[in-house]
JSON list of C-alpha atoms in Angstrom, two decimals:
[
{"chain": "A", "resi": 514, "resn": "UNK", "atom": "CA", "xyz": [94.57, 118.97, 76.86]},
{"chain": "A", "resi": 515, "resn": "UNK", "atom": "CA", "xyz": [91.65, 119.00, 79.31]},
{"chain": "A", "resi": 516, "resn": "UNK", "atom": "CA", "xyz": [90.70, 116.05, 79.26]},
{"chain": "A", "resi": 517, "resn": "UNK", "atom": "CA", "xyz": [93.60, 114.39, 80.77]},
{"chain": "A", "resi": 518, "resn": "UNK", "atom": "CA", "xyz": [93.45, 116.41, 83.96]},
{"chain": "A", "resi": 519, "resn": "UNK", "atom": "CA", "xyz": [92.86, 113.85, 86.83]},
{"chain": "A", "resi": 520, "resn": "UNK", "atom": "CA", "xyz": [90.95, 114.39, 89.80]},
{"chain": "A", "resi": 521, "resn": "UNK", "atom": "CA", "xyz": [94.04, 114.67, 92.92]},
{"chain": "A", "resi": 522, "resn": "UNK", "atom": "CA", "xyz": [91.61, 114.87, 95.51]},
{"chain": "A", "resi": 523, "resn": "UNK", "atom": "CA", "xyz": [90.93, 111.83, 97.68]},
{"chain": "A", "resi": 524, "resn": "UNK", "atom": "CA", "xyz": [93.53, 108.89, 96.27]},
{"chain": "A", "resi": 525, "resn": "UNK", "atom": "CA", "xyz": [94.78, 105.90, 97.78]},
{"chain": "A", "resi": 526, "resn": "UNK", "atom": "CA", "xyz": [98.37, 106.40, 97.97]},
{"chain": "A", "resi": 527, "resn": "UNK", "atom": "CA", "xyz": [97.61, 110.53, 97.86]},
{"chain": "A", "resi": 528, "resn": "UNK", "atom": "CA", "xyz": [98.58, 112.73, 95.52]},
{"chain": "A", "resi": 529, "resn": "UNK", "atom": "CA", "xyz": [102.08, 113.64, 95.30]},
{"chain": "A", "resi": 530, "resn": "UNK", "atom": "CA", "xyz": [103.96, 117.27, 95.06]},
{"chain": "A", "resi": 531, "resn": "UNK", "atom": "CA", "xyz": [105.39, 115.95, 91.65]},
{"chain": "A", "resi": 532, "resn": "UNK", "atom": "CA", "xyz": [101.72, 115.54, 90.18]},
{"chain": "A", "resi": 533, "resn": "UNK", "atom": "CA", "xyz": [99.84, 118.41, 91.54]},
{"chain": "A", "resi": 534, "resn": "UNK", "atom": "CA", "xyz": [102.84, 120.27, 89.72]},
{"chain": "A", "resi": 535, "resn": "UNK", "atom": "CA", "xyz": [102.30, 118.50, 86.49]},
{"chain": "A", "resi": 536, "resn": "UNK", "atom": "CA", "xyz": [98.41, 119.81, 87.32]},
{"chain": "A", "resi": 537, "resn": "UNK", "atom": "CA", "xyz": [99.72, 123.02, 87.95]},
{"chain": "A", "resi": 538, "resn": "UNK", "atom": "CA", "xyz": [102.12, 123.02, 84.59]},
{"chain": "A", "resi": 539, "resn": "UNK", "atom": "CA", "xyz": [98.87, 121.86, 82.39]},
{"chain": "A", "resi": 540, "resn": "UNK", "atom": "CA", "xyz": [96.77, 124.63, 83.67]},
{"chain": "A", "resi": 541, "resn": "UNK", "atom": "CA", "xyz": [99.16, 127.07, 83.45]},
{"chain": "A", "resi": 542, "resn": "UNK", "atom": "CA", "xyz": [99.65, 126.06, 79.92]},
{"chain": "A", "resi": 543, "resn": "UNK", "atom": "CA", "xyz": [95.92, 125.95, 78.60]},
{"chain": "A", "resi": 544, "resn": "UNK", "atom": "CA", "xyz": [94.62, 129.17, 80.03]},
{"chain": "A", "resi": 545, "resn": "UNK", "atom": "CA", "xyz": [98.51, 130.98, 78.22]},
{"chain": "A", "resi": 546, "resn": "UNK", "atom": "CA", "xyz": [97.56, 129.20, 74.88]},
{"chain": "A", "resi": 547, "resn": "UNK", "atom": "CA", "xyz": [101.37, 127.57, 74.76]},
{"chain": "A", "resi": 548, "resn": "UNK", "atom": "CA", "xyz": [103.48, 124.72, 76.30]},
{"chain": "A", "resi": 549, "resn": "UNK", "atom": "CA", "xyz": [106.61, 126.24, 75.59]},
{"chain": "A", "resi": 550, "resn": "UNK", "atom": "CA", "xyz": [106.98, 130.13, 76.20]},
{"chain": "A", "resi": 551, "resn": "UNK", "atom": "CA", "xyz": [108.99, 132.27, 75.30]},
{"chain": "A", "resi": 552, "resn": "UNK", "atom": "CA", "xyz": [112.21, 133.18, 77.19]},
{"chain": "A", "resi": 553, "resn": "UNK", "atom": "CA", "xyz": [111.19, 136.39, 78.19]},
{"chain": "A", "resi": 554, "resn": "UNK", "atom": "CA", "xyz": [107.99, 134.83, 79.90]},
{"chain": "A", "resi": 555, "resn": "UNK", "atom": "CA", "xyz": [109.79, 132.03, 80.90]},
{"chain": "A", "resi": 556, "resn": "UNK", "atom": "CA", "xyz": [110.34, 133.54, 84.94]},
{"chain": "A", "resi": 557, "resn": "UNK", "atom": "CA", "xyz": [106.67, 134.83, 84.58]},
{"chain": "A", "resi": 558, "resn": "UNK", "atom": "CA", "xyz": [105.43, 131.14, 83.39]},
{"chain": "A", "resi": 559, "resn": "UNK", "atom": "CA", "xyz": [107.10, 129.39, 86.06]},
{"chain": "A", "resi": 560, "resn": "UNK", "atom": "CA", "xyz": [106.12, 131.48, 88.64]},
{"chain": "A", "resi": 561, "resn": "UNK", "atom": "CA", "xyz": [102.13, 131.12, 87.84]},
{"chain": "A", "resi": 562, "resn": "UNK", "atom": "CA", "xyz": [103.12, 127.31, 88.05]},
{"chain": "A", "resi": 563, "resn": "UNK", "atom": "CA", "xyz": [104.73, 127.62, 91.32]},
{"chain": "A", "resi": 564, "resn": "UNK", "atom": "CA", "xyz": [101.83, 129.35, 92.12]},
{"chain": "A", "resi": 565, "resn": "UNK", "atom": "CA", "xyz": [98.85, 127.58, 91.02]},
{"chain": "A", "resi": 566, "resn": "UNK", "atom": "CA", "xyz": [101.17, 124.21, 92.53]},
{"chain": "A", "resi": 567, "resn": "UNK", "atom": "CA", "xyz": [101.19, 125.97, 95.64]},
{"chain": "A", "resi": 568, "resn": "UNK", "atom": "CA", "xyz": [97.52, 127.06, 96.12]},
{"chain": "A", "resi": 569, "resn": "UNK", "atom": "CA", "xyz": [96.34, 123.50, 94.50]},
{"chain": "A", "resi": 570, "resn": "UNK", "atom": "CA", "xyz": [98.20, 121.58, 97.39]},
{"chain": "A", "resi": 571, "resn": "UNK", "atom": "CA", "xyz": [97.01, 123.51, 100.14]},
{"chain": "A", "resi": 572, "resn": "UNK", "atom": "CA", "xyz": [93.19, 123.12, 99.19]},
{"chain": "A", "resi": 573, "resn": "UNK", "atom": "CA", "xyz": [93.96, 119.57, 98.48]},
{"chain": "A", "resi": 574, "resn": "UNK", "atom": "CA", "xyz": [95.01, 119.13, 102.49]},
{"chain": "A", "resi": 575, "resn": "UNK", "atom": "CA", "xyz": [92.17, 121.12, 103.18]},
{"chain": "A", "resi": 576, "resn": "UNK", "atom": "CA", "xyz": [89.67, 119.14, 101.54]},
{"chain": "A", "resi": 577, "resn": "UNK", "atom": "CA", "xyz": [87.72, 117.12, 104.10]},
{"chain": "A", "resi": 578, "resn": "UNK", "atom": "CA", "xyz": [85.44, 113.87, 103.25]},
{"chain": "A", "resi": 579, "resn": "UNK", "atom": "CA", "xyz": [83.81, 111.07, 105.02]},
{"chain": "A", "resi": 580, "resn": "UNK", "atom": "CA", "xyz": [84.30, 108.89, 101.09]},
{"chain": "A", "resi": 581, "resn": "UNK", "atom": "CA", "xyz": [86.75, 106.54, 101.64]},
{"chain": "A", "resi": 582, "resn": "UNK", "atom": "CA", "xyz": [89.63, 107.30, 99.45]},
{"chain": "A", "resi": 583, "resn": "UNK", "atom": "CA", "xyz": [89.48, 106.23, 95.87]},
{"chain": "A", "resi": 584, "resn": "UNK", "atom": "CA", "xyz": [91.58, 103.65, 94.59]},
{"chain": "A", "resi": 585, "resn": "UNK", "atom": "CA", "xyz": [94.19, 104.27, 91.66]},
{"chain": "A", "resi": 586, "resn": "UNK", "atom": "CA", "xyz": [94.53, 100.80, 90.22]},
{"chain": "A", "resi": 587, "resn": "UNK", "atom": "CA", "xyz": [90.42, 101.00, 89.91]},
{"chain": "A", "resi": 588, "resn": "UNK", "atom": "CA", "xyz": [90.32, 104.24, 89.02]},
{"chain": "A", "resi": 589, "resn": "UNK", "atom": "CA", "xyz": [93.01, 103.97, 86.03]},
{"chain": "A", "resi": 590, "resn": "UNK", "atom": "CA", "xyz": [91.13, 100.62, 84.71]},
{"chain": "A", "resi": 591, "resn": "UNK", "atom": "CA", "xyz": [87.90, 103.01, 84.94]},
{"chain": "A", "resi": 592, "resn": "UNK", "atom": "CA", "xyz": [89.70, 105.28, 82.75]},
{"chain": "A", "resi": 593, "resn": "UNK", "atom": "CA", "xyz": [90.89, 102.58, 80.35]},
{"chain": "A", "resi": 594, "resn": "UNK", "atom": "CA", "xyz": [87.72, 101.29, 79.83]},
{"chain": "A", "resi": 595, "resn": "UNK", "atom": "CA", "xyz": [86.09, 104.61, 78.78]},
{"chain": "A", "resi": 596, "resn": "UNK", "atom": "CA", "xyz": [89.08, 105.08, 76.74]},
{"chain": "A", "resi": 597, "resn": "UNK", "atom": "CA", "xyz": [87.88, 102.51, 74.77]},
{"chain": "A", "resi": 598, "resn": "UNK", "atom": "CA", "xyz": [84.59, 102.56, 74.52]},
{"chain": "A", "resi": 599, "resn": "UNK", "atom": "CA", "xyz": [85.22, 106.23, 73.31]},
{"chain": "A", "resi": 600, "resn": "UNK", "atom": "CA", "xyz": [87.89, 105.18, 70.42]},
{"chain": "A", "resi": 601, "resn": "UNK", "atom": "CA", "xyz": [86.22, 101.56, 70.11]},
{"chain": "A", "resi": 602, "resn": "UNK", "atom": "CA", "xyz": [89.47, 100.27, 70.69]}
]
């Protein structure tokens, strides 16, 4: 699970609400030990993901830098390439 969280900081289009939420889900979900609770934790699960979602988009438009932003087409193929160099695809 951890190693598909992205960096959101600093991208070329910018991150959007939709994927600092799907951050905020997969976070939520490693540190509770389940991806599906149950539905008397259900309010109490979406809440923290409201939550983190909330608190991770504010630092992210805090965040300053002088980098230029990162590129997503380069940083995917980036990815892809130490995808296969790990599975020796």
């Amino acid at each position: 699970m951890c190693r598909n969280i992205r960096p959101l900081y600093n991208l070329d289009p910018p991150a959007t609400q939709a994927e600092v939420r799907d951050a905020a889900l997969q976070y939520v979900r490693k540190i509770s030990g389940t991806t599906k609770p149950s539905r008397v934790n259900t309010d109490a699960f979406e809440r923290a993901v409201e939550a983190v979602a909330d608190v991770s988009l504010g630092l992210l438009n805090e965040l300053v830098t002088s980098a230029p932003a990162r590129d997503r087409e380069v940083e995917a193929a980036r990815a892809r390439q130490r995808a296969a160099a790990r599975y020796a695809t």
